[in-house]
Each structure stands twice: as structure tokens, then as C-alpha cells.
């Protein structure tokens, strides 16, 4: 059902900067905030970014978010091995009665 | 510090109804700043939002699951619950409960509970 499109995988070496894209439409990203979640292997998701670019307390400033039109991006700078995880974007969708939609997820591999 | 804990049967027969409960500790489920969600994840797959409930009882559901899902809240027990009817093997997944804030997203998650729907 994902109407938020993410690349299935991304990769980088330690210290590099990587970006993960999230493409939606006017009914979701185009008119609502985007949040990002990090899911380490075998654990519950963790809120990483909210309101497009805000970081919850405790999230390193190596993680940053942005949004433009109907697309959003998550950037991770100074890549570390512990960043290897699945990353999901999410937004509210105004169609039908309204619902939360997640992207399909991007597996980040640290080479 | 708010914590969430899912509970319920790990194995349910197909065609039956799955019932899960999420117990909230360290905070009140009646706090008007938050809503209370269920999210599931099929084995090896991505996250799927099931729905959420506000303390007042207002609910929102995933349109693809709406006909089979009911979320309820018990403020006296500081719990909220999920029922999924007419279970099939396709409902086999890890089920998470989570706290959400409007325009923020889901900021506190339970550890998840694995549900297997047997044929």
C-alpha cells in the first residue's frame, strides 16, 4: 500500500554522508509533516526526525531532515557502523478519512 | 518516563479474532497531547500503520484494514487494545503499540509482540 516511495537500499563508508529520499504526493508529503524512523535489527522503530527536520532529544545532529514539495530526504553525515539499520519515512495522508502512511523502508549498509 | 508493553496470544487460529492489549506506564493515557497507535510489521517487511485512538475514543484506521480492525481504550486501566477479526495467515506479523503526538509522529514504542496466525 506504500504511496511513499523510498529506495530499497543505500550504502556508504564510515565518515561519508548519505541521503535517503522519500517521494509522495500532494495528499501526504505535499500538505503534511514528514517524520523519519530508524529501526535497528531486532528492535522497535525509533523516532529520528519529526516535523520535517526537527530532532527529538538525544538524536545526534549527524541526522538531518528536509522537505521540498512532495518529497523529503534524510541525510546522515559522518556515517558510523552503528547507523546500519532500516529507515522509514512517514506522513499523514489526507485522502479518504485520513491515515498514516509509511514508506517502504530503506536498508542502510555501512561498508 | 513513559513505557508501553504489548500483551496477548502469540498464536491465533485463522478465521478467529486477534486481541492485543497495550499497557501504558509512567504516564496517563488520558493526556490530551497524545494519541495511541498500533503498527505491524510482516516478517522481513516494512512498517504498516493499523490505526490510532485518542483518549476520548476517537479512532482513525488504515483504510485497507478498517473493515476488520477495532481499537479501544480503557482509561481506568491505562490501556488500549486492538482487535483484528477474520484472521488469515497474512496477519502473521510483529505488532507494536506506540504513543504519538500530532504533527510529530510516534515517539514511544513498545518492544513488540509476535503474532502467528495458523491455518
Short mmCIF file of N, CA and C in Angstrom, two decimals, chain A residues 1 33 35 37 39 43-47 49-51 88 92 96-100 102-104, chain B residues 39 41 45-49 52 60-64 66 96 102-107 109-110:
data_model
loop_
_atom_site.label_atom_id
_atom_site.label_comp_id
_atom_site.label_asym_id
_atom_site.label_seq_id
_atom_site.Cartn_x
_atom_site.Cartn_y
_atom_site.Cartn_z
N UNK A 1 0.82 -1.21 0.00
CA UNK A 1 0.00 0.00 0.00
C UNK A 1 0.86 1.26 0.00
N UNK A 33 3.39 17.15 7.56
CA UNK A 33 4.76 16.96 8.02
C UNK A 33 5.25 15.54 7.71
N UNK A 35 7.95 12.52 9.08
CA UNK A 35 8.79 12.02 10.16
C UNK A 35 9.62 10.85 9.63
N UNK A 37 11.96 7.32 10.88
CA UNK A 37 12.19 6.34 11.93
C UNK A 37 13.40 5.48 11.58
N UNK A 39 15.14 1.81 12.48
CA UNK A 39 14.88 0.51 13.11
C UNK A 39 16.15 -0.33 13.03
N UNK A 43 14.91 -4.70 16.77
CA UNK A 43 14.38 -3.76 17.75
C UNK A 43 13.17 -3.00 17.20
N UNK A 44 12.47 -2.31 18.09
CA UNK A 44 11.35 -1.48 17.67
C UNK A 44 11.86 -0.23 16.97
N UNK A 45 11.04 0.35 16.11
CA UNK A 45 11.44 1.62 15.46
C UNK A 45 11.65 2.72 16.50
N UNK A 46 12.46 3.70 16.10
CA UNK A 46 12.77 4.84 16.95
C UNK A 46 12.54 6.11 16.13
N UNK A 47 11.85 7.08 16.72
CA UNK A 47 11.63 8.36 16.03
C UNK A 47 12.94 9.09 15.90
N UNK A 49 13.39 11.86 13.23
CA UNK A 49 13.12 13.23 12.76
C UNK A 49 11.61 13.43 12.79
N UNK A 50 11.16 14.60 13.22
CA UNK A 50 9.74 14.94 13.16
C UNK A 50 9.57 16.35 12.60
N UNK A 51 8.37 16.66 12.16
CA UNK A 51 8.07 17.97 11.55
C UNK A 51 9.12 18.34 10.52
N UNK A 88 12.65 4.51 7.76
CA UNK A 88 11.31 4.67 7.20
C UNK A 88 10.89 6.13 7.29
N UNK A 92 1.13 11.89 7.23
CA UNK A 92 -0.32 11.75 7.23
C UNK A 92 -0.79 11.92 5.79
N UNK A 96 -9.29 9.86 1.60
CA UNK A 96 -10.27 9.05 2.32
C UNK A 96 -10.59 9.77 3.64
N UNK A 97 -10.50 9.09 4.75
CA UNK A 97 -10.77 9.74 6.05
C UNK A 97 -9.50 10.19 6.73
N UNK A 98 -8.36 9.98 6.07
CA UNK A 98 -7.07 10.34 6.65
C UNK A 98 -6.43 9.12 7.29
N UNK A 99 -5.16 8.97 7.06
CA UNK A 99 -4.44 7.84 7.64
C UNK A 99 -2.95 8.12 7.63
N UNK A 100 -2.22 7.37 8.44
CA UNK A 100 -0.76 7.45 8.45
C UNK A 100 -0.21 6.51 7.39
N UNK A 102 3.44 4.93 5.76
CA UNK A 102 4.89 4.74 5.87
C UNK A 102 5.46 4.49 4.48
N UNK A 103 6.70 4.89 4.30
CA UNK A 103 7.43 4.48 3.12
C UNK A 103 7.80 3.00 3.24
N UNK A 104 8.25 2.42 2.15
CA UNK A 104 8.58 1.01 2.14
C UNK A 104 9.85 0.66 2.92
N UNK B 39 0.88 -0.51 15.13
CA UNK B 39 1.65 -0.64 13.90
C UNK B 39 2.09 -2.10 13.80
N UNK B 41 4.37 -5.24 11.49
CA UNK B 41 5.47 -5.46 10.55
C UNK B 41 5.50 -6.94 10.19
N UNK B 45 9.49 -7.46 6.28
CA UNK B 45 8.85 -6.38 5.50
C UNK B 45 8.87 -5.06 6.25
N UNK B 46 8.22 -4.07 5.67
CA UNK B 46 8.21 -2.73 6.25
C UNK B 46 7.10 -2.54 7.27
N UNK B 47 6.99 -1.30 7.75
CA UNK B 47 6.00 -0.95 8.76
C UNK B 47 4.65 -0.67 8.12
N UNK B 48 3.60 -1.11 8.79
CA UNK B 48 2.23 -0.87 8.33
C UNK B 48 1.42 -0.29 9.49
N UNK B 49 0.93 0.91 9.33
CA UNK B 49 0.10 1.54 10.36
C UNK B 49 -1.27 0.89 10.37
N UNK B 52 -5.12 4.42 15.12
CA UNK B 52 -4.86 5.01 16.43
C UNK B 52 -6.14 5.45 17.09
N UNK B 60 -8.92 6.46 14.18
CA UNK B 60 -8.59 6.51 12.76
C UNK B 60 -7.98 5.16 12.39
N UNK B 61 -8.37 4.62 11.24
CA UNK B 61 -7.89 3.31 10.83
C UNK B 61 -7.29 3.36 9.43
N UNK B 62 -6.37 2.42 9.20
CA UNK B 62 -5.85 2.20 7.86
C UNK B 62 -7.01 1.73 6.98
N UNK B 63 -7.27 2.42 5.87
CA UNK B 63 -8.42 2.04 5.02
C UNK B 63 -8.38 0.58 4.58
N UNK B 64 -7.18 0.03 4.42
CA UNK B 64 -7.09 -1.35 3.93
C UNK B 64 -7.43 -2.38 5.01
N UNK B 66 -9.62 -1.37 7.78
CA UNK B 66 -10.70 -0.79 8.56
C UNK B 66 -11.86 -1.75 8.83
N UNK B 96 3.27 -3.76 17.11
CA UNK B 96 3.79 -2.76 18.04
C UNK B 96 2.67 -1.81 18.46
N UNK B 102 0.48 14.77 17.75
CA UNK B 102 0.04 15.33 16.48
C UNK B 102 1.14 16.16 15.83
N UNK B 103 1.34 15.91 14.56
CA UNK B 103 2.36 16.59 13.77
C UNK B 103 3.77 16.23 14.21
N UNK B 104 3.90 15.25 15.06
CA UNK B 104 5.23 14.81 15.50
C UNK B 104 5.50 13.39 15.02
N UNK B 105 4.58 12.50 15.27
CA UNK B 105 4.79 11.10 14.94
C UNK B 105 4.81 10.27 16.20
N UNK B 106 5.25 9.04 16.08
CA UNK B 106 5.22 8.09 17.17
C UNK B 106 6.56 8.09 17.90
N UNK B 107 6.55 8.62 19.13
CA UNK B 107 7.81 8.86 19.82
C UNK B 107 8.16 7.85 20.90
N UNK B 109 7.64 3.63 21.72
CA UNK B 109 7.18 2.36 21.17
C UNK B 109 7.31 1.25 22.20
N UNK B 110 6.40 0.27 22.11
CA UNK B 110 6.57 -0.94 22.87
C UNK B 110 7.61 -1.82 22.19
#
